[in-house]
Coordinates of C-alpha atoms and ligand atoms in Angstrom, one line a residue:
M14 CA -12.3 59.9 -94.4
K15 CA -15.3 58.1 -92.7
A16 CA -14.9 54.5 -91.8
V17 CA -17.1 51.9 -89.9
V18 CA -15.0 50.6 -87.0
L19 CA -15.5 48.1 -84.4
H20 CA -15.6 50.1 -81.1
A21 CA -16.2 47.3 -78.7
P22 CA -17.9 43.9 -79.0
G23 CA -21.5 44.6 -79.8
E24 CA -20.8 48.2 -81.0
V25 CA -19.7 49.6 -84.2
R26 CA -19.1 53.3 -84.8
V27 CA -18.4 55.6 -87.8
E28 CA -15.1 57.4 -87.1
E29 CA -12.6 59.6 -89.0
R30 CA -9.6 57.7 -90.3
P31 CA -6.7 58.8 -92.4
E32 CA -7.0 58.1 -96.1
P33 CA -5.1 54.9 -97.2
V34 CA -1.7 55.3 -98.8
P35 CA -0.3 52.7 -101.4
S36 CA 2.8 51.0 -100.2
A37 CA 3.5 48.4 -102.9
A38 CA 3.5 48.6 -106.7
E39 CA 0.7 46.1 -106.9
D40 CA -1.6 48.2 -104.7
A41 CA -4.6 50.3 -105.8
I42 CA -6.8 52.7 -103.8
V43 CA -10.5 52.4 -104.5
G44 CA -13.1 55.1 -103.7
V45 CA -16.0 53.1 -102.3
E46 CA -19.4 53.7 -103.8
A47 CA -21.3 50.7 -102.3
T48 CA -20.3 48.3 -99.6
G49 CA -22.2 45.4 -98.0
V50 CA -23.0 44.3 -94.5
C51 CA -22.4 40.5 -94.3
G52 CA -23.0 37.7 -91.9
S53 CA -19.4 37.5 -91.2
D54 CA -19.5 41.1 -90.0
L55 CA -21.9 40.0 -87.3
H56 CA -19.4 37.3 -86.1
I57 CA -17.0 40.3 -85.6
L58 CA -19.7 42.4 -83.9
H59 CA -20.4 39.7 -81.5
G60 CA -16.7 39.1 -80.7
R61 CA -16.6 35.5 -82.2
V62 CA -14.0 36.8 -84.6
P63 CA -11.6 39.0 -82.4
V64 CA -10.8 42.3 -84.0
D65 CA -9.0 45.2 -82.3
P66 CA -11.1 48.2 -81.4
G67 CA -10.8 50.9 -84.1
F68 CA -10.3 48.4 -87.0
T69 CA -12.2 49.3 -90.1
L70 CA -14.8 46.6 -91.0
G71 CA -16.3 45.4 -94.3
H72 CA -15.2 43.2 -97.2
E73 CA -17.7 43.7 -100.0
F74 CA -17.2 46.7 -102.2
V75 CA -17.8 48.4 -105.5
G76 CA -16.1 51.7 -106.4
T77 CA -13.7 53.6 -108.7
V78 CA -10.0 53.3 -108.8
L79 CA -8.5 56.5 -107.5
A80 CA -4.9 55.4 -107.7
A81 CA -3.0 52.3 -109.1
G82 CA 0.6 51.4 -108.4
E83 CA 3.1 50.8 -111.3
G84 CA 2.7 47.1 -111.1
V85 CA -1.1 47.1 -111.6
R86 CA -2.0 45.9 -115.1
T87 CA -5.7 44.9 -115.2
V88 CA -7.4 48.0 -113.8
A89 CA -6.5 51.7 -114.0
E90 CA -7.3 55.0 -112.4
G91 CA -11.0 55.8 -113.2
D92 CA -12.2 52.3 -113.7
R93 CA -15.4 51.1 -112.0
V94 CA -14.4 48.0 -110.1
L95 CA -15.6 45.4 -107.7
G96 CA -13.5 43.6 -105.0
C97 CA -13.1 40.1 -103.9
F98 CA -13.5 39.7 -100.1
C99 CA -9.9 38.3 -99.9
T100 CA -6.5 38.9 -101.6
A101 CA -3.9 36.5 -102.8
C102 CA -0.3 36.8 -103.9
G103 CA -0.5 35.0 -107.2
D104 CA 2.7 33.1 -106.9
C105 CA 2.9 30.9 -103.8
F106 CA 2.4 27.1 -104.0
F107 CA -1.4 27.4 -103.5
C108 CA -1.9 30.3 -105.9
A109 CA 0.0 28.4 -108.5
R110 CA -2.5 25.6 -108.1
G111 CA -5.4 28.0 -108.4
D112 CA -6.2 27.7 -104.7
F113 CA -6.3 31.4 -104.2
H114 CA -8.4 31.1 -101.1
K115 CA -5.6 29.3 -99.3
C116 CA -2.9 31.6 -100.4
D117 CA 0.0 31.7 -97.9
D118 CA -0.2 35.5 -97.9
G119 CA -3.9 35.8 -98.3
K120 CA -5.7 38.5 -96.4
V121 CA -9.3 39.1 -95.8
F122 CA -10.6 42.7 -95.8
G123 CA -12.0 44.0 -92.5
H124 CA -11.2 40.9 -90.3
G125 CA -8.3 42.2 -88.0
K126 CA -5.1 40.5 -87.2
T127 CA -6.0 36.9 -87.5
L128 CA -6.8 37.4 -91.2
G129 CA -4.0 39.7 -92.3
S130 CA -4.6 43.1 -90.7
L131 CA -6.2 44.4 -93.9
Q132 CA -8.4 47.5 -93.2
G133 CA -11.9 47.0 -94.4
A134 CA -14.1 48.4 -97.2
Q135 CA -16.9 50.0 -95.1
A136 CA -15.1 53.5 -95.6
D137 CA -14.8 56.2 -98.2
Q138 CA -11.6 54.5 -99.5
V139 CA -10.0 51.2 -99.3
L140 CA -6.4 50.1 -100.0
V141 CA -6.4 46.9 -102.2
P142 CA -3.2 44.8 -102.3
H143 CA -2.5 42.7 -105.3
A144 CA -5.1 44.6 -107.3
D145 CA -4.8 42.6 -110.5
L146 CA -6.2 39.5 -108.6
T147 CA -8.4 41.3 -106.1
L148 CA -10.2 43.6 -108.4
R149 CA -12.3 43.3 -111.5
R150 CA -13.8 45.9 -113.8
V151 CA -17.6 46.0 -113.4
P152 CA -19.2 45.1 -116.7
D153 CA -21.0 48.0 -118.5
A154 CA -24.6 48.4 -117.4
M155 CA -24.2 46.2 -114.3
S156 CA -25.5 47.9 -111.2
S157 CA -23.4 48.2 -108.0
D158 CA -26.0 46.3 -106.2
A159 CA -25.4 43.3 -108.4
A160 CA -21.6 43.7 -108.8
L161 CA -21.2 43.8 -105.0
F162 CA -22.1 40.1 -104.8
A163 CA -19.6 38.8 -107.4
G164 CA -16.7 39.0 -105.1
D165 CA -18.3 37.3 -102.0
V166 CA -21.9 36.1 -101.6
M167 CA -22.6 34.9 -105.2
G168 CA -19.0 33.7 -105.5
T169 CA -19.8 31.5 -102.4
G170 CA -23.1 30.3 -103.9
Y171 CA -21.2 29.5 -107.1
H172 CA -18.5 27.7 -105.2
A173 CA -21.0 25.6 -103.2
I174 CA -22.3 24.2 -106.5
W175 CA -19.6 24.3 -109.2
A176 CA -16.5 23.4 -106.9
A177 CA -18.4 20.6 -105.2
G178 CA -19.1 19.2 -108.7
L179 CA -22.9 19.3 -109.2
E180 CA -23.7 17.6 -112.5
P181 CA -26.3 19.1 -114.9
G182 CA -29.6 17.2 -114.4
A183 CA -28.8 16.3 -110.8
T184 CA -30.8 17.3 -107.7
A185 CA -29.5 19.8 -105.3
A186 CA -30.8 20.4 -101.9
I187 CA -29.9 23.8 -100.3
L188 CA -30.1 24.0 -96.6
G189 CA -30.4 27.5 -95.1
L190 CA -31.7 30.3 -97.3
G191 CA -29.7 33.3 -96.2
P192 CA -28.0 35.3 -98.9
V193 CA -25.5 32.6 -99.6
G194 CA -28.1 29.8 -99.7
L195 CA -30.3 31.9 -102.1
C196 CA -27.3 32.5 -104.3
A197 CA -26.6 28.7 -104.2
V198 CA -30.2 28.1 -105.4
Q199 CA -29.5 30.4 -108.4
A200 CA -26.1 28.8 -109.0
A201 CA -27.7 25.3 -109.0
R202 CA -30.3 26.4 -111.5
A203 CA -27.6 28.1 -113.7
R204 CA -25.6 24.9 -113.5
G205 CA -28.6 23.0 -115.0
A206 CA -29.8 21.1 -111.9
G207 CA -32.8 18.9 -112.6
R208 CA -34.3 20.0 -109.4
V209 CA -33.3 22.4 -106.6
I210 CA -34.9 21.8 -103.2
A211 CA -34.7 24.8 -100.9
I212 CA -35.0 24.3 -97.1
D213 CA -35.5 27.0 -94.4
S214 CA -37.9 27.9 -91.7
V215 CA -38.5 31.5 -92.8
E216 CA -41.5 31.9 -95.1
D217 CA -40.2 34.9 -97.1
R218 CA -37.0 33.1 -97.9
L219 CA -38.8 30.1 -99.1
K220 CA -40.9 32.2 -101.3
M221 CA -37.8 33.9 -102.8
A222 CA -36.2 30.6 -103.4
A223 CA -39.4 29.3 -105.2
S224 CA -39.3 32.5 -107.4
F225 CA -35.7 31.4 -108.3
G226 CA -37.2 28.0 -109.5
A227 CA -36.6 25.9 -106.3
T228 CA -38.9 23.5 -104.7
P229 CA -39.4 25.0 -101.1
L230 CA -39.6 22.9 -98.1
H231 CA -40.3 24.3 -94.6
L232 CA -37.7 23.0 -92.1
T233 CA -40.1 22.5 -89.1
E234 CA -43.5 22.2 -90.6
E235 CA -42.8 19.6 -93.3
D236 CA -41.2 16.2 -93.2
V237 CA -38.1 17.3 -94.9
R238 CA -36.3 14.0 -95.0
G239 CA -39.4 12.2 -96.3
S240 CA -40.1 15.0 -98.8
V241 CA -36.6 14.9 -100.2
K242 CA -36.7 11.1 -100.5
R243 CA -40.1 11.4 -102.3
L244 CA -38.6 14.0 -104.8
T245 CA -35.6 11.8 -105.6
D246 CA -37.1 8.3 -106.1
G247 CA -36.2 7.4 -102.6
R248 CA -32.4 8.1 -103.1
G249 CA -31.8 11.5 -101.5
A250 CA -30.2 14.5 -103.0
D251 CA -27.1 14.2 -105.3
L252 CA -25.6 17.2 -103.6
T253 CA -26.7 19.0 -100.4
V254 CA -25.4 22.4 -99.6
D255 CA -25.0 23.2 -95.9
A256 CA -25.3 27.1 -96.0
V257 CA -25.9 27.2 -92.2
G258 CA -22.8 26.3 -90.3
H259 CA -24.3 24.4 -87.4
P260 CA -23.8 20.8 -86.2
E261 CA -27.4 20.0 -86.7
A262 CA -27.4 21.4 -90.2
F263 CA -24.4 19.3 -91.1
D264 CA -26.0 16.3 -89.8
L265 CA -29.3 16.9 -91.7
A266 CA -27.3 17.6 -94.8
C267 CA -25.5 14.2 -94.6
R268 CA -29.0 12.5 -94.1
L269 CA -30.5 14.3 -97.1
T270 CA -27.8 13.3 -99.4
R271 CA -27.9 10.1 -101.4
K272 CA -25.3 7.2 -101.1
A273 CA -22.0 8.3 -102.8
G274 CA -23.4 11.9 -103.1
T275 CA -21.7 15.1 -101.9
V276 CA -22.2 17.4 -99.0
S277 CA -21.0 21.0 -99.8
V278 CA -20.3 23.0 -96.7
V279 CA -20.1 26.8 -97.2
G280 CA -21.6 27.6 -93.8
V281 CA -18.9 28.8 -91.4
Y282 CA -17.6 26.4 -88.7
A283 CA -15.2 27.7 -86.1
E284 CA -15.4 25.0 -83.4
R285 CA -14.8 21.4 -82.9
M286 CA -18.0 19.3 -83.3
E287 CA -19.1 15.7 -83.4
V288 CA -19.7 14.1 -86.8
H289 CA -21.6 10.8 -87.4
M290 CA -18.8 9.4 -89.2
A291 CA -20.3 5.9 -89.5
M292 CA -23.1 7.5 -91.6
V293 CA -20.7 9.5 -93.7
W294 CA -18.5 6.4 -94.2
L295 CA -21.4 3.9 -94.8
K296 CA -23.0 6.3 -97.4
S297 CA -19.6 7.0 -99.0
L298 CA -20.3 10.7 -98.9
T299 CA -17.8 13.2 -100.2
V300 CA -17.6 16.3 -97.9
H301 CA -16.5 19.5 -99.6
T302 CA -15.6 22.3 -97.2
G303 CA -14.1 25.7 -96.8
H304 CA -14.1 29.4 -97.8
A305 CA -15.1 30.0 -101.3
N306 CA -12.3 30.5 -103.9
V307 CA -13.9 33.6 -105.2
I308 CA -10.8 34.9 -107.0
A309 CA -10.9 31.7 -109.0
H310 CA -14.6 32.1 -109.7
V311 CA -15.3 35.8 -110.1
D312 CA -14.9 36.0 -113.8
A313 CA -17.3 33.0 -114.5
V314 CA -19.7 34.6 -112.0
L315 CA -19.6 37.9 -113.7
D316 CA -20.3 36.2 -117.1
L317 CA -23.2 34.4 -115.7
M318 CA -24.5 37.5 -114.1
K319 CA -24.2 39.3 -117.6
E320 CA -26.1 36.6 -119.2
G321 CA -28.8 36.9 -116.6
K322 CA -28.4 33.4 -115.3
L323 CA -27.4 34.7 -111.9
D324 CA -29.2 37.8 -110.6
P325 CA -28.6 38.6 -106.9
R326 CA -30.5 42.0 -107.1
P327 CA -33.7 40.6 -105.4
L328 CA -31.5 39.9 -102.3
V329 CA -30.9 43.6 -101.7
T330 CA -33.5 44.6 -99.2
H331 CA -32.0 47.8 -97.8
H332 CA -30.0 50.8 -99.0
M333 CA -28.5 53.0 -96.3
N334 CA -25.8 55.7 -95.8
L335 CA -22.4 54.6 -94.4
E336 CA -23.1 57.1 -91.6
D337 CA -26.0 54.9 -90.5
A338 CA -23.8 51.8 -90.1
P339 CA -24.7 51.3 -86.4
E340 CA -28.4 51.0 -87.5
A341 CA -27.5 48.8 -90.4
Y342 CA -25.7 46.4 -88.2
A343 CA -28.7 46.4 -85.8
V344 CA -31.2 45.8 -88.6
Y345 CA -29.0 42.9 -89.9
D346 CA -28.5 41.5 -86.5
R347 CA -32.2 41.4 -86.0
R348 CA -32.5 39.3 -89.2
E349 CA -34.7 42.0 -90.8
A350 CA -32.5 42.2 -94.0
L351 CA -31.0 39.9 -96.5
K352 CA -28.4 42.3 -97.9
I353 CA -27.9 45.9 -96.8
V354 CA -25.9 48.0 -99.2
M355 CA -24.4 51.2 -97.7
A356 CA -23.1 54.2 -99.7
P357 CA -20.5 56.6 -98.3
Ligands
ZN417 ZN1 -19.6 39.0 -97.1
ZN418 ZN1 -0.4 33.0 -102.9

């Protein structure tokens, strides 16, 4: 079968790989029909996340179950399914608490040795461990483009809002309007936010956020802190999402948030950095961080998508063939796309 592999830092290739074989009763094999290119794939491309050459990439997928082990209960051969970006065992201390994203045996598709050596989904087929937790049936009439988001990007947008406790009627500020930030805008609207303020420096992304019902603010051409104050009776946002993952973004998120408010960090941090702890402490901020618990959220996200309250389809800017993965990565790397969906 064909698979998109890291050849060397900076270079992906499409190569032939053996088809996956189930090894545990809870495993399933999915024939991939749509798979996304994601910001975290770029971290791998650029060598920030080390992955061995030849490892198959990709962690967003929709497809059909080709085989399911005896222990798989919730999906069956022939079902159209979507995958979460990670797996969880279902019975460790953390899974028992519902913290599936921190499972002791959790693995992330397509991220190499450091995250469980689980081959990725940018391939004709993918092996899915713990299929009952990792996979969901795609609701009838839901497109692959939409379903692809439920187990990763929209799940993360949802996490940024729901898990951080945004209250209906409250003001959310979303900093960084990449796919996750734009999904967080939709999630905040779906949660019933009184106002959603969307901040970025890319005009098209601000326009899209506005079309989702947000108040757009240009990061560099407007007085962001002054505007957020003005829009919130001088208080600041009740909750600010840092969907960037950069020390300056975190600092600004803390400044935009009102006293006793919440900063919700879904942007990725991989290094040590300085935090203005005196500001965090004096404002009594709650900082909510980490990977999204998508396995815990995926059913709620699918329900909201079915109701039309979340609709990620406008974020799909490109459809490409799996064979064109090197070009897809290059396009994404040049920031010319929001979401690229590839089909084997
Ligand atoms: Zn992703
Ligand atoms: Zn577990």
